[in-house]
Phi, psi and omega in degrees: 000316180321298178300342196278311189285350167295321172326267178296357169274289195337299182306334182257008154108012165317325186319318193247038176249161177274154192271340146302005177259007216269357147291340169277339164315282175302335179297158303288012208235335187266314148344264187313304171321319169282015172279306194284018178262105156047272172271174181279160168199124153252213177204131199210134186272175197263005126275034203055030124321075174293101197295317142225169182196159186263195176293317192265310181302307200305334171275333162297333218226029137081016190284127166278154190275133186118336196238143177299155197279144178251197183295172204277312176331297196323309197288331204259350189078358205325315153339322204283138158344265184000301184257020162346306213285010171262346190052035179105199197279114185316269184341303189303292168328308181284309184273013185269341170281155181293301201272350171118200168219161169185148186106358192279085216296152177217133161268129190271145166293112139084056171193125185250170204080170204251197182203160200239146181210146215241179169182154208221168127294164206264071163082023207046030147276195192237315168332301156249160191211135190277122190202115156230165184233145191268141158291165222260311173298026178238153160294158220266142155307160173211135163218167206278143182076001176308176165310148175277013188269345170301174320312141185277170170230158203235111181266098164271132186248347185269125176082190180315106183294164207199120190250162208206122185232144182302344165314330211160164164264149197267161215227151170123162176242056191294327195282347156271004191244158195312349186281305183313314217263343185259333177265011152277337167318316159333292161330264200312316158309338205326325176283012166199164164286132183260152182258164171331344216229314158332291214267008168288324195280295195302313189273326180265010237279009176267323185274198188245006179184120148243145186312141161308320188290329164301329146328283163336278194303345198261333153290334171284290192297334189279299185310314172299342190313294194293311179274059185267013158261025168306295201309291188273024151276176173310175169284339179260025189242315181293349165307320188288126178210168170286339212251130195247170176232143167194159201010069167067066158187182159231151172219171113000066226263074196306337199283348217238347200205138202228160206217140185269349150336280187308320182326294299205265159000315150310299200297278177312321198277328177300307180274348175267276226279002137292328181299305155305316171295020185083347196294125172301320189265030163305312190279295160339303190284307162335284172301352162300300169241028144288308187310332194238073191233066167306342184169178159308116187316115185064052207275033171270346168244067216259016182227339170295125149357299176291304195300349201283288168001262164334325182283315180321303211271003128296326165293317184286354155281318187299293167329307177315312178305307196321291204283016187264270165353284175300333172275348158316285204305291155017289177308311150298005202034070182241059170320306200309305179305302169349296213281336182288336170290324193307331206260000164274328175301301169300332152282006153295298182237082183291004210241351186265097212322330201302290182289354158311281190308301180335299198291345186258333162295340171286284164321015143284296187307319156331328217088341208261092175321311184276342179287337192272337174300311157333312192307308232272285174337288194305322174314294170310338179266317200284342170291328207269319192296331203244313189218019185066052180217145185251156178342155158265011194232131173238153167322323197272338175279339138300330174309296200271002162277315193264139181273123184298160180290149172070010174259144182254000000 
C-alpha cells in the first residue's frame, strides 16, 4: 500500500513540493482519506522530517495532539540497540532503493510492542518518502513491487528457540539438526561475522577438520531452510539473503532478521535507566522486560559453549530487572511482590547466597518461621551436596537481623 499511496500523494504534485509546502498540498480530500485508513502512514523528507502523518499513524507511535511532529529517527528509533537491523536511518534506506522496503519489525521508543514498516519513494523521488506502519499483531504489509529482501524473519533465542517467518511460525525439528545448530550459532554470533573456521570449530569441535565447502553447503541448506522461496526468484534476486557472506565469512543479514534477544536488551536497559533516574514510569517498564526475558538464551541448547557468554550476560540483565523490581516492591512494604521476583532470582541462581538470604529474610518478615527455616534447610543441603559446603550464613543470624512486620 505504501507505493500505491506514493504513487498517488506524487500524482496530485506532492512529489514536486518542497516539503514545508507538502501539508496544504494534500488538504482536504486526500487528507481525510488517510485518516480513515487503518494503517499508519506518514510522509517524511530525506532529512528526516515528518511532514505529514494520518490519525492512525499519530496513535501508533503515541504522538500528542498540539505538539510538533518530531524527526523520524525520533519516532521510529531507528538509533536504538532494538533496531540495529535498520542499519541507521529508515528513511535513508527507504529512499535509496527504487521500489521501497517492507516487512521491517521496529521496536517503537517509549510505546509498547513493536510494529512492522513498510516504505516507497515518494512517486520515485529522492526527496520524499512514504512509510507506513502495522502494529506487529498484524501481517507483515505487503505492497506489489517491494524489495526482494523481504519477508523479515523473527528469532526468539530467549528459551526454546523458535523462527517466526511473516507466513507463520516454522515447524519441524530442524532447529536440532546441523542447519538448526549453525543458525543458533549465527544467534549467539549476531554482532559479527564469523569465519568459516569458527563455525567448523563451534559445530564439529571433535573432528579434525571439516572442509570449506562442508560449510559452504551447510549455509545453502540453512537459506533454503529460511528462504524456500529462494529457488524461484530471479538470478539477479538471489544474492539476497538473510544469511550474508563477508570477508571469508558469515553473519546474519541484521536488516532482514530481528532476535527478541536485542528486544529484551533494549528494553531493560531502558527500564534500569529510569529506574535509575527516579523516573515513576520505572516499575511498568521494569515489567515489560521482565515479561519479556521467557528463558535462557537458546535454552534448548544449555550445554553449547558458544552460547555461554551470551546467555550470562543476559541473565545478569535479567537479574538486575528482578532485583530493581524487588527494591520498588520493598520500598512499598509489598513483601508478597518483593518474594515473588527474589524467588525467579533464586531460580536463576540457586547457588547464590544474596537472593537466599533476600528470600528468607522475607518469610520473617512475614512471620512465617517455619517456611524460612524450610527456605534456609534446603539451600544449605543443596550447598553441601553440589559442592561440599555449608551456607555462609546462618539462620539464626537471619532470625535476630530481621523483624517481623507490625514489630516495633
Amino acid at each position: 500500500m505504501a507505493r500505491h499511496l506514493a504513487r498517488e500523494i506524487g500524482d496530485r504534485g506532492a512529489a514536486s513540493a518542497a516539503a514545508g509546502r507538502f501539508g496544504a498540498l494534500v488538504e482536504p480530500e486526500l487528507r481525510s482519506l488517510l485518516d480513515r485508513l487503518s494503517e499508519g502512514v506518514a510522509v517524511v523528507d530525506r532529512t528526516g522530517v515528518i511532514v505529514a502523518t494520518n490519525a492512525a499513524f499519530r496513535r501508533l507511535v503515541a504522538l500528542r495532539p498540539g505538539v510538533p511532529e518530531p524527526t523520524c529517527c525520533a519516532v521510529f528509533g531507528c538509533r536504538l540497540p532494538a533496531n540495529a537491523v535498520l542499519g541507521g536511518c529508515v528513511i535513508d534506506r527507504v529512499l535509496a532503493s527504487e521500489e521501497g522496503v517492507q516487512g521491517l519489525r521496529l521496536e517503537l521508543p517509549g510505546v509498547a510492542g513493536t510494529v512492522w514498516l513498510s516504505g516507497a519513494p515518494l512517486h520515485g523521488r529522492r526527496e520524499l518518502a512514504v512509510v507506513e506502519l502495522r502494529a506487529a499483531d498484524r501481517p507483515a504489509p505487503r505492497f506489489p513491487g517491494a524489495a526482494a529482501r523481504a519477508p523479515a524473519i523473527h528469532i526468539r533465542a530467549l528459551g526454546r528457540m523458535q523462527v517466526e517467518r511473516p507466513d507463520g511460525v516454522m515447524r519441524g525439528g530442524w532447529l536440532d539438526q546441523r542447519p538448526g545448530q549453525l543458525l543458533k550459532y549465527l544467534v549467539a554470533e549476531r554482532r559479527r561475522v564469523v569465519s568459516i573456521e569458527d563455525i567448523a570449530e563451534a559445530l564439529w569441535p571433535t573432528a579434525e577438520f571439516a572442509t570449506v565447502n562442508t560449510v559452504r553447503h551447510l549455509v545453502h541448506v540453512l537459506r533454503e531452510r529460511l528462504e524456500p522461496d529462494r529457488r524461484d526468484r530471479s538470478s539477479s534476486s538471489r544474492t539476497a539473503s538473510c544469511i550474508v557472506s563477508s570477508r571469508g565469512g558469515y553473519a546474519l543479514d541484521r536488516a532482514r532478521v530481528t532476535v527478541d534477544a536485542d528486544e529484551f536488551d533494549d528494553v531493560a536497559g531502558r527500564a534500569l535507566s529510569a529506574y535509575a533516574a527516579g523516573d515513576e514510569a520505572a516499575e511498568p517498564a521494569l515489567e515489560r522486560a521482565l515479561a519479556l526475558y521467557r528463558g535462557d538464551f537458546v535454552g534448548d541448547d544449555l550445554y553449547a559453549a558458544w552460547a555461554h557468554t551470551e546467555r550470562e550476560r543476559l541473565s545478569g540483565l535479567v537479574e538486575r530487572v528482578l532485583q530493581a523490581l524487588v527494591d520498588l516492591a520493598e520500598a512499598r512494604d509489598d513483601v508478597a511482590a518483593a518474594t515473588s521476583y527474589v524467588e525467579r532470582l533464586t531460580e536463576l541462581e540457586p547457588f547464590d547466597s544474596a537472593p537466599q538470604r533476600q528470600l528468607i529474610a522475607l518469610s520473617l518478615r512475614e512471620g512465617r518461621r517455619g517456611r524460612a527455616l524450610r527456605q534456609y534447610e534446603a539451600f544449605d543441603l543443596r550447598m553441601q551436596r553440589a559442592f561440599g559446603e555449608r551456607a555462609d550464613f546462618s539462620f539464626e543470624e537471619l532470625m535476630r537481623s530481621v523483624r517481623p512486620r507490625g514489630h516495633a
